[in-house]
PDB file of C-alpha atoms in Angstrom:
ATOM      1  CA  ALA A 101     -12.961  15.699  -7.641  1.00  0.00           C
ATOM      2  CA  LEU A 102     -10.651  12.667  -8.053  1.00  0.00           C
ATOM      3  CA  ASP A 103      -8.501  13.829  -5.126  1.00  0.00           C
ATOM      4  CA  GLN A 104     -11.575  13.881  -2.870  1.00  0.00           C
ATOM      5  CA  VAL A 105     -12.646  10.321  -3.686  1.00  0.00           C
ATOM      6  CA  LEU A 106      -9.233   8.711  -4.338  1.00  0.00           C
ATOM      7  CA  PRO A 107      -6.635  11.021  -2.804  1.00  0.00           C
ATOM      8  CA  PRO A 108      -2.895  10.603  -3.234  1.00  0.00           C
ATOM      9  CA  PRO A 109      -0.940   9.638  -0.129  1.00  0.00           C
ATOM     10  CA  GLU A 110       0.388  12.315   2.184  1.00  0.00           C
ATOM     11  CA  ARG A 111       3.881  10.808   1.909  1.00  0.00           C
ATOM     12  CA  TYR A 112       5.655   7.437   1.789  1.00  0.00           C
ATOM     13  CA  LEU A 113       7.635   5.437   4.327  1.00  0.00           C
ATOM     14  CA  CYS A 114      10.544   3.299   3.166  1.00  0.00           C
ATOM     15  CA  VAL A 115       9.744  -0.052   4.780  1.00  0.00           C
ATOM     16  CA  TRP A 116      12.367  -2.159   3.047  1.00  0.00           C
ATOM     17  CA  HIS A 117      15.642  -1.298   1.332  1.00  0.00           C
ATOM     18  CA  VAL A 118      18.539  -3.146  -0.263  1.00  0.00           C
ATOM     19  CA  SER A 119      21.685  -1.102  -0.990  1.00  0.00           C
ATOM     20  CA  GLY A 120      24.231  -1.703  -3.724  1.00  0.00           C
ATOM     21  CA  PRO A 121      24.847  -0.860  -7.344  1.00  0.00           C
ATOM     22  CA  GLU A 122      21.189  -1.656  -8.070  1.00  0.00           C
ATOM     23  CA  PRO A 123      19.294  -0.412  -4.983  1.00  0.00           C
ATOM     24  CA  LEU A 124      15.756  -1.560  -4.309  1.00  0.00           C
ATOM     25  CA  SER A 125      13.309   0.234  -2.029  1.00  0.00           C
ATOM     26  CA  ILE A 126       9.746  -0.714  -1.098  1.00  0.00           C
ATOM     27  CA  TRP A 127       7.502   2.100   0.037  1.00  0.00           C
ATOM     28  CA  GLN A 128       4.279   2.133   2.028  1.00  0.00           C
ATOM     29  CA  ALA A 129       1.891   5.030   1.463  1.00  0.00           C
ATOM     30  CA  VAL A 130       0.722   7.156   4.390  1.00  0.00           C
ATOM     31  CA  PRO A 131      -2.943   8.020   3.723  1.00  0.00           C
ATOM     32  CA  PRO A 132      -4.078  11.657   4.064  1.00  0.00           C
ATOM     33  CA  SER A 133      -6.569  10.776   6.834  1.00  0.00           C
ATOM     34  CA  LYS A 134      -8.022   7.836   8.758  1.00  0.00           C
ATOM     35  CA  GLU A 135     -10.908   7.656   6.275  1.00  0.00           C
ATOM     36  CA  PHE A 136      -8.557   6.315   3.557  1.00  0.00           C
ATOM     37  CA  VAL A 137      -6.210   3.344   3.192  1.00  0.00           C
ATOM     38  CA  PRO A 138      -3.471   2.424   0.731  1.00  0.00           C
ATOM     39  CA  LEU A 139      -3.602  -0.949  -1.003  1.00  0.00           C
ATOM     40  CA  GLY A 140      -0.211  -2.492  -1.646  1.00  0.00           C
ATOM     41  CA  SER A 141       3.228  -0.922  -1.906  1.00  0.00           C
ATOM     42  CA  ILE A 142       5.442   0.834  -4.443  1.00  0.00           C
ATOM     43  CA  VAL A 143       8.831  -0.535  -5.484  1.00  0.00           C
ATOM     44  CA  THR A 144      11.596   1.761  -6.768  1.00  0.00           C
ATOM     45  CA  CYS A 145      15.169   1.320  -7.911  1.00  0.00           C
ATOM     46  CA  THR A 146      16.243   4.823  -6.853  1.00  0.00           C
ATOM     47  CA  GLY A 147      17.329   4.244  -3.250  1.00  0.00           C
ATOM     48  CA  ARG A 148      15.692   5.293  -0.012  1.00  0.00           C
ATOM     49  CA  ASP A 149      16.557   8.987  -0.328  1.00  0.00           C
ATOM     50  CA  GLN A 150      14.166   9.527  -3.252  1.00  0.00           C
ATOM     51  CA  GLN A 151      10.489   8.910  -2.484  1.00  0.00           C
ATOM     52  CA  PRO A 152       8.120   7.962  -5.313  1.00  0.00           C
ATOM     53  CA  PRO A 153       5.965  10.792  -6.677  1.00  0.00           C
ATOM     54  CA  LEU A 154       2.783  11.310  -4.670  1.00  0.00           C
ATOM     55  CA  ASP A 155       0.676  10.688  -7.763  1.00  0.00           C
ATOM     56  CA  ALA A 156       2.225   7.218  -8.243  1.00  0.00           C
ATOM     57  CA  MET A 157      -0.716   5.682  -6.352  1.00  0.00           C
ATOM     58  CA  ARG A 158      -4.073   6.579  -4.853  1.00  0.00           C
ATOM     59  CA  CYS A 159      -5.645   5.758  -1.516  1.00  0.00           C
ATOM     60  CA  VAL A 160      -9.170   4.350  -1.370  1.00  0.00           C
ATOM     61  CA  PRO A 161     -11.977   5.002   1.113  1.00  0.00           C
ATOM     62  CA  LYS A 162     -11.572   2.718   4.107  1.00  0.00           C
ATOM     63  CA  ALA A 163     -15.255   1.822   3.746  1.00  0.00           C
ATOM     64  CA  TRP A 164     -14.447   0.187   0.380  1.00  0.00           C
ATOM     65  CA  ALA A 165     -11.843  -2.148   1.860  1.00  0.00           C
ATOM     66  CA  THR A 166     -12.198  -5.456   3.600  1.00  0.00           C
ATOM     67  CA  LYS A 167      -9.748  -7.698   5.388  1.00  0.00           C
ATOM     68  CA  ALA A 168      -8.127 -10.129   2.970  1.00  0.00           C
ATOM     69  CA  ALA A 169      -7.331 -13.773   3.546  1.00  0.00           C
ATOM     70  CA  ALA A 170      -3.941 -14.533   5.072  1.00  0.00           C
ATOM     71  CA  PRO A 171      -1.157 -13.671   2.614  1.00  0.00           C
ATOM     72  CA  GLU A 172       1.254 -16.229   1.181  1.00  0.00           C
ATOM     73  CA  LEU A 173       5.021 -15.940   1.611  1.00  0.00           C
ATOM     74  CA  ILE A 174       6.543 -15.593  -1.874  1.00  0.00           C
ATOM     75  CA  TRP A 175      10.103 -14.420  -1.125  1.00  0.00           C
ATOM     76  CA  GLU A 176      12.431 -14.400   1.869  1.00  0.00           C
ATOM     77  CA  GLY A 177      15.783 -12.637   2.082  1.00  0.00           C
ATOM     78  CA  SER A 178      18.177 -11.098   4.583  1.00  0.00           C
ATOM     79  CA  GLU A 179      16.172  -7.841   4.682  1.00  0.00           C
ATOM     80  CA  GLY A 180      12.819  -9.512   5.272  1.00  0.00           C
ATOM     81  CA  CYS A 181       9.995 -11.147   3.352  1.00  0.00           C
ATOM     82  CA  ILE A 182       7.514 -10.345   0.631  1.00  0.00           C
ATOM     83  CA  TRP A 183       3.970 -11.630   1.016  1.00  0.00           C
ATOM     84  CA  GLN A 184       1.183 -11.755  -1.557  1.00  0.00           C
ATOM     85  CA  ALA A 185      -2.515 -11.357  -0.880  1.00  0.00           C
ATOM     86  CA  ALA A 186      -4.304 -13.972  -2.954  1.00  0.00           C
ATOM     87  CA  ALA A 187      -7.380 -12.118  -4.188  1.00  0.00           C
ATOM     88  CA  MET A 188      -5.765  -8.999  -5.695  1.00  0.00           C
ATOM     89  CA  GLY A 189      -2.137 -10.067  -5.855  1.00  0.00           C
ATOM     90  CA  VAL A 190      -1.093  -7.158  -3.618  1.00  0.00           C
ATOM     91  CA  LEU A 191       2.541  -7.441  -2.507  1.00  0.00           C
ATOM     92  CA  LEU A 192       3.416  -6.598   1.098  1.00  0.00           C
ATOM     93  CA  PRO A 193       6.941  -6.335   2.500  1.00  0.00           C
ATOM     94  CA  THR A 194       7.856  -7.086   6.107  1.00  0.00           C
ATOM     95  CA  ARG A 195      11.063  -6.986   8.081  1.00  0.00           C
ATOM     96  CA  GLY A 196      11.873 -10.426   9.373  1.00  0.00           C
ATOM     97  CA  ARG A 197       9.467 -13.304   8.794  1.00  0.00           C
ATOM     98  CA  ALA A 198       6.368 -11.967  10.553  1.00  0.00           C
ATOM     99  CA  LYS A 199       3.173 -11.876   8.488  1.00  0.00           C
ATOM    100  CA  PRO A 200       1.726  -8.421   7.768  1.00  0.00           C
ATOM    101  CA  ASP A 201      -0.726  -7.276  10.440  1.00  0.00           C
ATOM    102  CA  ALA A 202      -3.692  -6.240   8.348  1.00  0.00           C
ATOM    103  CA  VAL A 203      -3.993  -6.990   4.677  1.00  0.00           C
ATOM    104  CA  LEU A 204      -6.767  -5.057   2.972  1.00  0.00           C
ATOM    105  CA  GLU A 205      -8.311  -5.443  -0.448  1.00  0.00           C
ATOM    106  CA  LEU A 206     -11.113  -3.773  -2.360  1.00  0.00           C
ATOM    107  CA  ASP A 207     -14.583  -5.174  -1.864  1.00  0.00           C
ATOM    108  CA  PRO A 208     -16.633  -4.320  -4.990  1.00  0.00           C
ATOM    109  CA  ARG A 209     -19.859  -4.711  -3.017  1.00  0.00           C
ATOM    110  CA  LYS A 210     -18.828  -1.786  -0.797  1.00  0.00           C
ATOM    111  CA  MET A 211     -17.748   0.602  -3.550  1.00  0.00           C
ATOM    112  CA  ARG A 212     -20.361   3.355  -3.548  1.00  0.00           C
ATOM    113  CA  LEU A 213     -20.181   7.084  -4.098  1.00  0.00           C
ATOM    114  CA  GLU A 214     -22.451   9.032  -1.820  1.00  0.00           C
ATOM    115  CA  ALA A 215     -23.928  12.371  -2.889  1.00  0.00           C
ATOM    116  CA  PRO A 216     -23.101  15.275  -0.560  1.00  0.00           C
ATOM    117  CA  ALA A 217     -25.810  15.986   2.022  1.00  0.00           C
ATOM    118  CA  GLY A 218     -28.456  18.470   0.915  1.00  0.00           C
ATOM    119  CA  ARG A 219     -28.312  17.720  -2.832  1.00  0.00           C
TER     120      ARG A 219
END
């Protein structure tokens, strides 16, 4: 039942990576369908060849999300930038200095579970 409402991602994409003796990778979840969205990213210290486990995060129904206010730049380095969405503190990596395209956050007013039709 949990996987139907809050499914794990289908896979992850490594969107940011720093090599070295202490590698750092930032991963973006790929939702299982267009009806779901991931909120935020996952950071690992294992390198880009080892994706996080699929159960490390859950995707939420797109209907529960709303566009967040413009994120704030909190860190800039040679690989890119890290931005933070104010309301939920979600961290978003980008290559270069461009702001993330669409920052989503949960909207508690939209969080509803609908009973299956015919019940």
